mmCIF file of C-alpha atoms and ligand atoms in Angstrom:
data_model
loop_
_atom_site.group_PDB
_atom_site.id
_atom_site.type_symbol
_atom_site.label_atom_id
_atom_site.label_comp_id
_atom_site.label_asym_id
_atom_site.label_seq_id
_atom_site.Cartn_x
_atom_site.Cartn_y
_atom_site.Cartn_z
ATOM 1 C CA UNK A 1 8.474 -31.488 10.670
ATOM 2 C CA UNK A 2 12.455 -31.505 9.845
ATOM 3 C CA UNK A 3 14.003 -34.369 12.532
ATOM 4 C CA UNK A 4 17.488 -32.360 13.685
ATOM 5 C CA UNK A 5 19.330 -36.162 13.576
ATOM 6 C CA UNK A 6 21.987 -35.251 16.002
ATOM 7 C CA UNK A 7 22.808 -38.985 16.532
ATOM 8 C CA UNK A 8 23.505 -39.490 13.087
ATOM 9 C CA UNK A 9 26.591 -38.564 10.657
ATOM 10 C CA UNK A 10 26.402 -35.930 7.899
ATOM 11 C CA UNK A 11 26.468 -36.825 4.304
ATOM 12 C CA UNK A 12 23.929 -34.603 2.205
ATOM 13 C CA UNK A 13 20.766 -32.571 2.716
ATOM 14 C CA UNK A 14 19.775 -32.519 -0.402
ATOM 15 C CA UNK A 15 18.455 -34.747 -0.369
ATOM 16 C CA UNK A 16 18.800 -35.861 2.842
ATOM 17 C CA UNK A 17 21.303 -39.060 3.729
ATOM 18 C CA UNK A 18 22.566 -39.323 7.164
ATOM 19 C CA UNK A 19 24.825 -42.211 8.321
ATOM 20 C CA UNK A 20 25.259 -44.195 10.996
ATOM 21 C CA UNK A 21 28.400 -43.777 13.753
ATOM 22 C CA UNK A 22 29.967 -47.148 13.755
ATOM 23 C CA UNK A 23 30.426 -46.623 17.254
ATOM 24 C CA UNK A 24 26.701 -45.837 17.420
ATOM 25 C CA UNK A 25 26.392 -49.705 16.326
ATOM 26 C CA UNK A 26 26.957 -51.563 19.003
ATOM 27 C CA UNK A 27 23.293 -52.963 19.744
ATOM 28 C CA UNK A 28 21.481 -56.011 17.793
ATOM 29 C CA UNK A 29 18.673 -53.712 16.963
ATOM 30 C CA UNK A 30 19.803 -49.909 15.873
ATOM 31 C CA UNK A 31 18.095 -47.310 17.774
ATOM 32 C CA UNK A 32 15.756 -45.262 15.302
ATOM 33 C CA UNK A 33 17.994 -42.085 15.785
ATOM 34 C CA UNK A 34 21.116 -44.012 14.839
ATOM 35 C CA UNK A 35 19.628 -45.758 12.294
ATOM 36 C CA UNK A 36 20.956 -44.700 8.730
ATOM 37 C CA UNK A 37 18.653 -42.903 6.141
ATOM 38 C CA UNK A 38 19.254 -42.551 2.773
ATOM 39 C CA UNK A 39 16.600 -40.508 0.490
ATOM 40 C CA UNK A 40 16.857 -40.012 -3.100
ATOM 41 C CA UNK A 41 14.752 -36.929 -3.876
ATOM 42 C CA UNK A 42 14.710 -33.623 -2.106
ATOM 43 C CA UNK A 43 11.056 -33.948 -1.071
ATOM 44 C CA UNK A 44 9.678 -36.603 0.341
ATOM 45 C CA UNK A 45 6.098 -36.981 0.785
ATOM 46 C CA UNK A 46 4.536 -36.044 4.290
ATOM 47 C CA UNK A 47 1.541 -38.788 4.393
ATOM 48 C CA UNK A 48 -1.224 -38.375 6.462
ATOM 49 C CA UNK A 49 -3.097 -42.080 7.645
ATOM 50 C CA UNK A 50 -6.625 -40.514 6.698
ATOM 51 C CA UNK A 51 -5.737 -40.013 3.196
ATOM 52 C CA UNK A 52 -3.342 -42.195 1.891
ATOM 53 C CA UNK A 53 -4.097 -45.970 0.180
ATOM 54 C CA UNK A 54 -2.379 -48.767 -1.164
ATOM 55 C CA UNK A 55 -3.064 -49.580 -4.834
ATOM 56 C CA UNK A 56 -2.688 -52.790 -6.363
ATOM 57 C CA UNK A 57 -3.480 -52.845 -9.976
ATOM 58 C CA UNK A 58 -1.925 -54.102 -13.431
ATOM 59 C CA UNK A 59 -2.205 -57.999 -14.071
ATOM 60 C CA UNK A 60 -4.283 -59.129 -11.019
ATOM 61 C CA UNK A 61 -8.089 -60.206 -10.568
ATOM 62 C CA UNK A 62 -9.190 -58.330 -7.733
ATOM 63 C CA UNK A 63 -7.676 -54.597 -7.731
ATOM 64 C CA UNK A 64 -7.231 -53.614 -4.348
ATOM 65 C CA UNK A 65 -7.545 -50.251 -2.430
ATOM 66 C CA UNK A 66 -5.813 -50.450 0.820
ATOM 67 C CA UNK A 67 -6.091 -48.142 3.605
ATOM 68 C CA UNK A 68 -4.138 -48.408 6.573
ATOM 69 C CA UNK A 69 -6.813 -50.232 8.611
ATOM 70 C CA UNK A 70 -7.144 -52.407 5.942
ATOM 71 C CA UNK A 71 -3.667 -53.546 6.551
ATOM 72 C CA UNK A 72 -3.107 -53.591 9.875
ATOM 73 C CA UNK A 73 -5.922 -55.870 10.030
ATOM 74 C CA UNK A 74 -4.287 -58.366 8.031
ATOM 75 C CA UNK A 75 -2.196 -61.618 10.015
ATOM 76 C CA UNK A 76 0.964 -59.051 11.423
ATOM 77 C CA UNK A 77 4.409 -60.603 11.061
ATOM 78 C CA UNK A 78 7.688 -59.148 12.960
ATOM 79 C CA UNK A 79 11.354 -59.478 11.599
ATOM 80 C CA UNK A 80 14.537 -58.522 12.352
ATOM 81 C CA UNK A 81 16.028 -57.032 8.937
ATOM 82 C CA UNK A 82 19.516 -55.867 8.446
ATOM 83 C CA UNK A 83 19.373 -52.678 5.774
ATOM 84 C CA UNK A 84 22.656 -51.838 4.405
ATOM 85 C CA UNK A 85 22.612 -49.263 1.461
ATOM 86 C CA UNK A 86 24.555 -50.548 -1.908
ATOM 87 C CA UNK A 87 26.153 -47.616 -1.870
ATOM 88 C CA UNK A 88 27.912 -48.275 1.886
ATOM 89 C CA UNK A 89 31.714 -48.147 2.066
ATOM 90 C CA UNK A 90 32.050 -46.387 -1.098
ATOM 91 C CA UNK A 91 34.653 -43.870 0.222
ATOM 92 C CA UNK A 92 36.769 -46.570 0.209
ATOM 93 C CA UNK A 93 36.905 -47.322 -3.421
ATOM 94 C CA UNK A 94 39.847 -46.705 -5.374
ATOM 95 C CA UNK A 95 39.781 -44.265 -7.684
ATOM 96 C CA UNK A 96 36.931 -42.708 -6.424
ATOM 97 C CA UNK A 97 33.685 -43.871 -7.598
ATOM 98 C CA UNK A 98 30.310 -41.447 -8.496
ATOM 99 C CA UNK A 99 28.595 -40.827 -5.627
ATOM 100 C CA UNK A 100 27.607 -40.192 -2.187
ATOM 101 C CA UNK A 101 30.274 -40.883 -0.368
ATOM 102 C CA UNK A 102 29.562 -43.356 2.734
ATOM 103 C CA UNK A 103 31.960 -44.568 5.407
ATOM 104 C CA UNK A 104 30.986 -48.016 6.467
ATOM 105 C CA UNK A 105 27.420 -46.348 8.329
ATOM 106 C CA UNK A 106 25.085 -47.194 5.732
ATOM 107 C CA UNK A 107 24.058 -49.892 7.275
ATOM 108 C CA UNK A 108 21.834 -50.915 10.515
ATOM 109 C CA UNK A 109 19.273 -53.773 11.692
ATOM 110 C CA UNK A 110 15.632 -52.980 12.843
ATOM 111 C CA UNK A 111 12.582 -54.168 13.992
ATOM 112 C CA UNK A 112 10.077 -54.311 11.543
ATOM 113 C CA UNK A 113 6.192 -55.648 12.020
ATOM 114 C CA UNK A 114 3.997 -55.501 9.080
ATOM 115 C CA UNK A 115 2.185 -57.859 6.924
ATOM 116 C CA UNK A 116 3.714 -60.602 4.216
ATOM 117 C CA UNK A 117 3.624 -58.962 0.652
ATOM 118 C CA UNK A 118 2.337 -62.458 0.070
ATOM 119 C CA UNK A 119 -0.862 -62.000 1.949
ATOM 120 C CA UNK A 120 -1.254 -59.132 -0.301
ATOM 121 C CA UNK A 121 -0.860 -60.661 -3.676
ATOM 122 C CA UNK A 122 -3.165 -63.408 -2.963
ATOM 123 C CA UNK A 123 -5.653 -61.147 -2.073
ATOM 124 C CA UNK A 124 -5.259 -59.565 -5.245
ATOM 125 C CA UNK A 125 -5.122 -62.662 -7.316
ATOM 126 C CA UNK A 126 -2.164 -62.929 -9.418
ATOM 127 C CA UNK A 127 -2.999 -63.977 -13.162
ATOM 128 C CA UNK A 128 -0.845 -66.168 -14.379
ATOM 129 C CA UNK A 129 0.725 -63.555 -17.387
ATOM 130 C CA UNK A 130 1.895 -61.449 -14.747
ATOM 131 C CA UNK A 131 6.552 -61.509 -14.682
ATOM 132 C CA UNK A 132 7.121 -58.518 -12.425
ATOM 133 C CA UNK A 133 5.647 -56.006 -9.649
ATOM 134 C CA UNK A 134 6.965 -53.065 -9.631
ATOM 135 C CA UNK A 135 6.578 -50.884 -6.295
ATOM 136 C CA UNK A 136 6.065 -47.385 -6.174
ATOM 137 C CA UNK A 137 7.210 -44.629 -3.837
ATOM 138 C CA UNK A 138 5.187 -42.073 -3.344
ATOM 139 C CA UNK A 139 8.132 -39.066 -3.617
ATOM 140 C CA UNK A 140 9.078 -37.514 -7.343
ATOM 141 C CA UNK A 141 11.784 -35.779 -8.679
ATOM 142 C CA UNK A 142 14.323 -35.406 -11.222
ATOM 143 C CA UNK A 143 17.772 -37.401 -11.665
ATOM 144 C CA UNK A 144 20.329 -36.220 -14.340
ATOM 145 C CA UNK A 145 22.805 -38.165 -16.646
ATOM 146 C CA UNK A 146 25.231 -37.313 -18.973
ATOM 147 C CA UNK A 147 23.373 -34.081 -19.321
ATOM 148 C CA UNK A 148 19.761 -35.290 -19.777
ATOM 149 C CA UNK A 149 17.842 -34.988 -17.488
ATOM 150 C CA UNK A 150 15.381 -37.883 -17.068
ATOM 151 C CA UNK A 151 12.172 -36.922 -15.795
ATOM 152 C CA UNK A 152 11.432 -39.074 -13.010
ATOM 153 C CA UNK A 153 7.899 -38.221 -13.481
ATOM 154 C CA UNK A 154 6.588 -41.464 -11.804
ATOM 155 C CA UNK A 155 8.516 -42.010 -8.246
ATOM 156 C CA UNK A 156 10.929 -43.736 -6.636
ATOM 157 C CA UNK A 157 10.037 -47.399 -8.136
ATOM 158 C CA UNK A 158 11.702 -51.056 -8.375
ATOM 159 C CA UNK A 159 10.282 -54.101 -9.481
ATOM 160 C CA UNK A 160 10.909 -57.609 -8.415
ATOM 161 C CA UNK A 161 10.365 -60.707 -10.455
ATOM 162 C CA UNK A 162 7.944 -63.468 -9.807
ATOM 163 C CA UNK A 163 10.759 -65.179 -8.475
ATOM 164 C CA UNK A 164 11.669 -63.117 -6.467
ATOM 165 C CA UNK A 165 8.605 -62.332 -4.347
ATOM 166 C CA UNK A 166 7.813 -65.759 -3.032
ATOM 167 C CA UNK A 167 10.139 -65.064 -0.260
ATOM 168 C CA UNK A 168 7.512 -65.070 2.719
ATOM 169 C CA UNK A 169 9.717 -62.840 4.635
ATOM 170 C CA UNK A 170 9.381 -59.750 2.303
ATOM 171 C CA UNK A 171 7.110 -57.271 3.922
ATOM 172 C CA UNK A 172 5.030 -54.480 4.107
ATOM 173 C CA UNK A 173 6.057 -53.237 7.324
ATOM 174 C CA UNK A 174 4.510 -49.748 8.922
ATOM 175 C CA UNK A 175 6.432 -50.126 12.266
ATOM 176 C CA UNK A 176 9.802 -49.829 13.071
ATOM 177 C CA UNK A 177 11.252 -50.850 16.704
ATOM 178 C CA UNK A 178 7.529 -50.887 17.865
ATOM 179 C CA UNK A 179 6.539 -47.451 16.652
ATOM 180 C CA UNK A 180 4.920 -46.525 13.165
ATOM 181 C CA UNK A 181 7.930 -45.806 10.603
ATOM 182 C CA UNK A 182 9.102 -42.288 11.042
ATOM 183 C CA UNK A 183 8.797 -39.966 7.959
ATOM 184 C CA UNK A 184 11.889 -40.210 6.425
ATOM 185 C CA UNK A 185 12.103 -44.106 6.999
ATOM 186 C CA UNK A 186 8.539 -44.573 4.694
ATOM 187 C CA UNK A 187 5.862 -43.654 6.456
ATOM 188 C CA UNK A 188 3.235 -44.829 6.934
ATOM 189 C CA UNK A 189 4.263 -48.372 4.335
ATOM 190 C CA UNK A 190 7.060 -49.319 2.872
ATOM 191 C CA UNK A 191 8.737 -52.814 1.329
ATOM 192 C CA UNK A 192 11.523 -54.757 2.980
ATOM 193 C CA UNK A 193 13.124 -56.686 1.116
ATOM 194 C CA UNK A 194 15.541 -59.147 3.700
ATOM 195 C CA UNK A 195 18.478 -60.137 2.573
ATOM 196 C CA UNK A 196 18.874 -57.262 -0.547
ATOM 197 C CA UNK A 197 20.591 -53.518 -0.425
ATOM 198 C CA UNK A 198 18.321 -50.840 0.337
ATOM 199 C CA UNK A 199 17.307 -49.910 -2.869
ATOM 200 C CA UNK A 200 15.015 -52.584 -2.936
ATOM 201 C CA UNK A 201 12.802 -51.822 -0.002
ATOM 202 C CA UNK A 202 10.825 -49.359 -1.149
ATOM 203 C CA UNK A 203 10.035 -46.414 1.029
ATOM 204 C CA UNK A 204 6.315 -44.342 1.313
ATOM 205 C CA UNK A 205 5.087 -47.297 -0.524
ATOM 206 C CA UNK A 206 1.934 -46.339 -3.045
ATOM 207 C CA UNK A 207 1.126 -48.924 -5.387
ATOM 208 C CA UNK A 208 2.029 -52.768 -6.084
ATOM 209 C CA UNK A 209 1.443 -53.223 -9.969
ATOM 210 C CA UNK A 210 1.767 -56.804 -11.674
ATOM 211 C CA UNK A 211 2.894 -56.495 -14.874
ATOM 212 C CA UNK A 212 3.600 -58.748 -17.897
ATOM 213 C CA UNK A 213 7.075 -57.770 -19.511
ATOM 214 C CA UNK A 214 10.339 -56.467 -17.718
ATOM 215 C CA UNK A 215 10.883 -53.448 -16.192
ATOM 216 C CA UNK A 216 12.856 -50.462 -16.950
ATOM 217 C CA UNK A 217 12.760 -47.568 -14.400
ATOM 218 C CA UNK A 218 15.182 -45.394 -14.107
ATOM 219 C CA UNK A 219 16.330 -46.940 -10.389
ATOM 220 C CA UNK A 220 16.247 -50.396 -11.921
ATOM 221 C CA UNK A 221 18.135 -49.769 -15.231
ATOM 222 C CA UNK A 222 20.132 -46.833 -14.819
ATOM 223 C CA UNK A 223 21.046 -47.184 -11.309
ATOM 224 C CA UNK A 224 22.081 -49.655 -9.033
ATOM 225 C CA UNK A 225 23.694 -51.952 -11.918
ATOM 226 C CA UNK A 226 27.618 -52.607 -11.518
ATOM 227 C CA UNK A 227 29.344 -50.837 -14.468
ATOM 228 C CA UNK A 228 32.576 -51.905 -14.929
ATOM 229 C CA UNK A 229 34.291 -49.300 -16.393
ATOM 230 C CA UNK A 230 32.870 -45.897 -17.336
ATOM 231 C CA UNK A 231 29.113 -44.019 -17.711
ATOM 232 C CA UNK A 232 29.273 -46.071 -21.368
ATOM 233 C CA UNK A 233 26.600 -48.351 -21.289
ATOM 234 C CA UNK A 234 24.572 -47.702 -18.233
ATOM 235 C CA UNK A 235 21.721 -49.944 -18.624
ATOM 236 C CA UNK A 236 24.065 -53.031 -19.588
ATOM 237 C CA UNK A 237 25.418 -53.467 -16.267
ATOM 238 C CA UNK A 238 24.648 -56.760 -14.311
ATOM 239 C CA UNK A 239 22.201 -55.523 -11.804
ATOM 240 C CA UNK A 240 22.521 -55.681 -7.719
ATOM 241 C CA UNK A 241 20.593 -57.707 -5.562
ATOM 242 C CA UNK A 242 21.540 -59.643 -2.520
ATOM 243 C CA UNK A 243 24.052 -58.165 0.212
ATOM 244 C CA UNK A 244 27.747 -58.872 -0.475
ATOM 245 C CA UNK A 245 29.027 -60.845 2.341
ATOM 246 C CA UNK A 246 30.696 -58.499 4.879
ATOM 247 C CA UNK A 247 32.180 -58.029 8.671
ATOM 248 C CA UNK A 248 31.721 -54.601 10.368
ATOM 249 C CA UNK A 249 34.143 -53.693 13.394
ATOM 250 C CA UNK A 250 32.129 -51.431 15.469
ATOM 251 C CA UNK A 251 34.419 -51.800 18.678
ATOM 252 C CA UNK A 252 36.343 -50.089 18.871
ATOM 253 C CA UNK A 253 36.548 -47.356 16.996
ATOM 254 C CA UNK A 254 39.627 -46.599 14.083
ATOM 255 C CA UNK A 255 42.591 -44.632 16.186
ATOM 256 C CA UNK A 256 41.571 -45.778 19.450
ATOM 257 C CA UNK A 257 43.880 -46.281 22.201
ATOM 258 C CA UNK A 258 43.409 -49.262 24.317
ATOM 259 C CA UNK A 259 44.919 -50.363 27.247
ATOM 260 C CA UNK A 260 47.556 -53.509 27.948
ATOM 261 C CA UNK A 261 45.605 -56.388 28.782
ATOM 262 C CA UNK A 262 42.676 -57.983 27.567
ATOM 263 C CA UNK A 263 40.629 -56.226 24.913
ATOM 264 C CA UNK A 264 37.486 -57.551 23.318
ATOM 265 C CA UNK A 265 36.890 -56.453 19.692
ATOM 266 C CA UNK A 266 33.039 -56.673 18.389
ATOM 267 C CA UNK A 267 30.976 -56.226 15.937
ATOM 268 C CA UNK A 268 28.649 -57.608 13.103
ATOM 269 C CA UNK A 269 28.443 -60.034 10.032
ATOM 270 C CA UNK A 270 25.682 -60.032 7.545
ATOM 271 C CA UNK A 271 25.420 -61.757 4.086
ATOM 272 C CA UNK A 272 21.933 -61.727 1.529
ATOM 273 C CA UNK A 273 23.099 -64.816 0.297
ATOM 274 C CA UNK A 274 22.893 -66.950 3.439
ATOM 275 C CA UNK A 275 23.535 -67.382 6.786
ATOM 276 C CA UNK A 276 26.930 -65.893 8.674
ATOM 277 C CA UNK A 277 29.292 -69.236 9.818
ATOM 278 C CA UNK A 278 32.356 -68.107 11.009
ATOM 279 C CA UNK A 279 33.979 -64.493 11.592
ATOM 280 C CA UNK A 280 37.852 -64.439 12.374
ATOM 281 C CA UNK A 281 39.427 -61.213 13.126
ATOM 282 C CA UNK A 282 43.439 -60.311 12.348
ATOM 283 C CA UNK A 283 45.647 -58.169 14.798
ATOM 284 C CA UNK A 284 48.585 -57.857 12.206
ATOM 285 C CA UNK A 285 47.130 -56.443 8.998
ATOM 286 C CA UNK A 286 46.495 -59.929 7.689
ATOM 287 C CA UNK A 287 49.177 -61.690 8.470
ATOM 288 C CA UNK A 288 47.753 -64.418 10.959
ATOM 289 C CA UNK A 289 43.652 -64.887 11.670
ATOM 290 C CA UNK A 290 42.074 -66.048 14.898
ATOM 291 C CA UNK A 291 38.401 -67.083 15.281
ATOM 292 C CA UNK A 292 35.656 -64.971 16.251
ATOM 293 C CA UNK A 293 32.564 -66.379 18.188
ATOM 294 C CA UNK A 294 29.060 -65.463 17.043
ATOM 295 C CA UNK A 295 26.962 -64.209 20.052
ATOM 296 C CA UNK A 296 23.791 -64.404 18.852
ATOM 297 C CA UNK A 297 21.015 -66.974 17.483
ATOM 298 C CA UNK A 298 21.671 -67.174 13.689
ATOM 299 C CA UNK A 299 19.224 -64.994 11.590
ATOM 300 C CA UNK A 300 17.717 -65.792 7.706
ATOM 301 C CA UNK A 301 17.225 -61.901 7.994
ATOM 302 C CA UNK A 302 19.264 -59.938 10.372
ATOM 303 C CA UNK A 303 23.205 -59.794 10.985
ATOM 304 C CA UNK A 304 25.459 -61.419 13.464
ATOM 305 C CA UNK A 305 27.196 -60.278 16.235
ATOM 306 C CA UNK A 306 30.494 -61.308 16.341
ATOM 307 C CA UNK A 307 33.242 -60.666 19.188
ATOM 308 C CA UNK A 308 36.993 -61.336 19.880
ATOM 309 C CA UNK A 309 38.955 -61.207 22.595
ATOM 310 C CA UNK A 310 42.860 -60.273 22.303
ATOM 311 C CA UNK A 311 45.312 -60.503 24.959
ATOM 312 C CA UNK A 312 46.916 -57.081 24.132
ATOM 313 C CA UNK A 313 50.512 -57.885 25.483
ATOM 314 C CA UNK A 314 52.907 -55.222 23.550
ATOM 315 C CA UNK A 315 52.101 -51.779 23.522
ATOM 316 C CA UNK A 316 52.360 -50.362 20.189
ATOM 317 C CA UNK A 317 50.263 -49.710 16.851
ATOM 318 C CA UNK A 318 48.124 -52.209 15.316
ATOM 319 C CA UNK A 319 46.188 -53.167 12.080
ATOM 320 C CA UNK A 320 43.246 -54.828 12.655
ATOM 321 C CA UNK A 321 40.883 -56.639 10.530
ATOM 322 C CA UNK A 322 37.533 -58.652 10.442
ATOM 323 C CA UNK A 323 36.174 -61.214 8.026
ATOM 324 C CA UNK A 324 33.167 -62.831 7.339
ATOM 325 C CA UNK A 325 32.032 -66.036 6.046
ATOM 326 C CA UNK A 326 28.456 -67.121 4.769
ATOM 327 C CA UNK A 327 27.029 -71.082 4.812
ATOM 328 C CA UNK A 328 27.101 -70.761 0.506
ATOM 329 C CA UNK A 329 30.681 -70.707 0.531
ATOM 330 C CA UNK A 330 31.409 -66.670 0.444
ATOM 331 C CA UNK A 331 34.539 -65.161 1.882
ATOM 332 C CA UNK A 332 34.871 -61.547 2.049
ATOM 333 C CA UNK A 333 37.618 -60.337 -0.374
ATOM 334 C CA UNK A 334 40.519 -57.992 0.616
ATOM 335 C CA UNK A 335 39.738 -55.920 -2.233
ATOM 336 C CA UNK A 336 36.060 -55.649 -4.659
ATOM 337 C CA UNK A 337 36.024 -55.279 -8.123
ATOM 338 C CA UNK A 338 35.926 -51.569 -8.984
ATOM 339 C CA UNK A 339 32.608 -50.500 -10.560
ATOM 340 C CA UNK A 340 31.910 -46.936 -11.725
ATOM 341 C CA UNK A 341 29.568 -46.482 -9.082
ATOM 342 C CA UNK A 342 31.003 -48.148 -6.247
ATOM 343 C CA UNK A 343 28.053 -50.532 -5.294
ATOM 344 C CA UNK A 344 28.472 -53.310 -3.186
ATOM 345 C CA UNK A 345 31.620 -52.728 -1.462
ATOM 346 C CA UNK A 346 32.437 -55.109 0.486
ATOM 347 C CA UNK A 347 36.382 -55.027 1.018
ATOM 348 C CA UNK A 348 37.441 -56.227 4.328
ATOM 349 C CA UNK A 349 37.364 -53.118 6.751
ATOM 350 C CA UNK A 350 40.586 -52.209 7.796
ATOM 351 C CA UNK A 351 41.273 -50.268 11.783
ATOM 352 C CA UNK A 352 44.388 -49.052 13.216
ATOM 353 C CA UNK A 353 44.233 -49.345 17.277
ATOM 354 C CA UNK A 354 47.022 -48.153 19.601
ATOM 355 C CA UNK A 355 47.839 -50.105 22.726
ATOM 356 C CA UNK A 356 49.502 -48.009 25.913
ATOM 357 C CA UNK A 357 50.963 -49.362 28.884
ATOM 358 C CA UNK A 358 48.323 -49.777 31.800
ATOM 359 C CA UNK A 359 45.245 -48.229 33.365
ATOM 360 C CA UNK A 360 45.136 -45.033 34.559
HETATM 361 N N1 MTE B 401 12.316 -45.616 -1.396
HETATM 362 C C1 MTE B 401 11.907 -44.453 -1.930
HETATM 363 N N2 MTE B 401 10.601 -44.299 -2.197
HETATM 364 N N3 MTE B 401 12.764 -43.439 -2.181
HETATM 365 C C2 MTE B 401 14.104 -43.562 -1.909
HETATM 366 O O1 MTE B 401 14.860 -42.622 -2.139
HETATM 367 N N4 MTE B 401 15.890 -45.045 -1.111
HETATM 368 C C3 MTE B 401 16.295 -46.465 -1.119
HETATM 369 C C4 MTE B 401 15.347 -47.290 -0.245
HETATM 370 N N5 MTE B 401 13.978 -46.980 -0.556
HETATM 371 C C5 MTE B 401 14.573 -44.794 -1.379
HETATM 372 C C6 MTE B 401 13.615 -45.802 -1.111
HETATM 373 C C7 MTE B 401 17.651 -46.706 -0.655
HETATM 374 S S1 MTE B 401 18.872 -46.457 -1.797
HETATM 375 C C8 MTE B 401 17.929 -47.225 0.580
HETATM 376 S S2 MTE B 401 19.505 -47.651 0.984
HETATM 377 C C9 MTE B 401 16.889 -47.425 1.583
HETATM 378 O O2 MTE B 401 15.611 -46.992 1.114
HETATM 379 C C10 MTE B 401 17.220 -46.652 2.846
HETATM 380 O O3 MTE B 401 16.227 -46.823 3.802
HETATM 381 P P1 MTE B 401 16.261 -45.926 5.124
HETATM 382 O O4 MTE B 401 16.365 -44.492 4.731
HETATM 383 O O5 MTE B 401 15.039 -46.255 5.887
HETATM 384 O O6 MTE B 401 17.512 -46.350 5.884
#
């Protein structure tokens, strides 16, 4: 079944990636239909419950066969998990960087319930040669570069290290908001991985594999590296992994006219990297800052909601701005490091409101 996604922005079909409206995200948790989607191959797979599994193979002492039951009959944990796509903002990037070309609405914040991907791998046993797992997506397809054309012939995959997966808040999760994932979020399993861009949380998730060396996927090596200058040396890059720290301004919207008076500007702060301690919003393009207050309880996983309220006196046009701070010392920059790809922008966003005289 095709979803229509009327609630969502146009950005491809093929394959599909929808955005979110920043005005559309307003609420701690994103409704599913606003909720951002952003698929790599044309086809994704269409699972059915009955027969799909869970492998776990490679470097492990128990190999596992997971069905759905299986899992949901495993201890259930629920997070709150902010998702924003590396690839977010990237319209914003100067020159133009390769492609698809987001606004700032590849990003929103769900529900998700599922089970720790440590309960998993101590089922499985990990031995103790094992350096990586790599996940695998159950869609295939093709990718091309520089002419060749790589032959994707496994899936969608990323691996994480050793590391890297002893965070207990990774998870399999197969709901979403309190309903099993829709199709084109991963259904019926998929990895989410808090605090990282998207790429990491693997959607229609198929098989966990421990393995004993590094690996090289395409989506691990080729892609989602930053490359600082040109297509040269595409699997030198350093590689992305925990969200930039960033402010979004969802209220109001860029070219809205407000009224004389009081006006409160909101929105939300997330950083991979830690936790969100201060926001402070500019009405004059930067010149001057005043302190935003976070409205909600802070989150290891899940952004902050920040708001700001402005005694709009003059009428006129304004620039306004919002930045972020994290508790390991980041400050969002006015401007990001170019990278041929235009990962991980996180620029300070930049609005332009209007202020008229009264109410009508
Ligand atoms: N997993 C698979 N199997 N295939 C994909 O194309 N896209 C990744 C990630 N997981 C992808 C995937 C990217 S780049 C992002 S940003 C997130 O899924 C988007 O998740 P969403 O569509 O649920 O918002």
């Amino acid at each position: 079944m095709t979803e229509s996604y009327s609630e969502l922005n146009h950005v491809s079909d093929e394959p599909l990636v929808k955005e979110s409206r920043v005005v559309n995200l307003g609420s701690f948790i994103t409704p599913t239909e606003n909720f951002y989607i952003r698929n790599h191959y044309l086809e994704v797979p269409d699972f059915s419950e009955t027969t799909w599994n869970l492998e776990v193979k490679g470097c492990i002492n128990s190999p596992l066969s997971l069905s759905m039951n299986d899992i949901r009959a495993l201890p259930k944990k629920e997070l709150d998990i902010t998702l924003e796509c590396a690839g977010n903002s990237r319209s914003y990037m100067m020159p133009q960087a390769e492609g698809i070309q987001f606004n700032h609405g590849a990003v929103s914040t769900g529900r998700f319930k599922g089970v720790s991907l440590n309960t998993i791998l101590n089922l499985a046993g990990l031995k103790s040669t094992a350096k990586e797992i790599i996940f695998s997506g159950g869609d295939l397809g093709t990718e091309e570069e520089d002419g060749a054309v790589f032959s994707n012939t496994l899936t969608y995959q990323r691996s994480l290290t050793l590391d890297q997966v002893r965070d207990e808040n990774i998870l399999l999760a197969y709901e979403m908001n309190g309903y099993p994932l829709t199709r084109d979020h991963g259904f019926p399993l998929r990895l989410m991985v808090p605090g990282w861009y998207g790429m990491a949380s693997v959607k229609w998730l198929v098989s966990i594999e421990a393995i004993e060396h590094p690996f090289n996927g395409f989506f691990q090596k080729n892609r989602y590296v930053l490359i600082p200058e040109g297509p040269e040396g595409t699997t030198l890059g350093e590689p992305i992994t925990k969200l930039a720290v960033k402010a979004l301004i969802s209220t109001p919207r860029h070219g809205e006219v407000i009224h004389k008076g009081p006006f409160t500007f909101s929105g939300f702060a997330w950083s991979g990297w830690g936790h969100i301690t201060k926001v402070e919003v500019s009405v004059d393009g930067g010149a001057t800052w005043g302190k935003a207050r976070l409205v909600n309880d802070q989150s290891d996983t899940a952004w902050s909601k920040w708001e700001f309220t402005w005694q709009a006196n003059k009428i006129g046009h304004f620039i306004v701005k919002a930045r972020a701070y994290d508790s390991k010392g980041n400050v969002q920059p006015n401007n990001v490091r170019w990278n041929f790809r235009g990962y991980a922008n996180n620029a300070i966003q930049t609005i332009a409101v209007r202020v008229a005289s009264g109410r009508q």
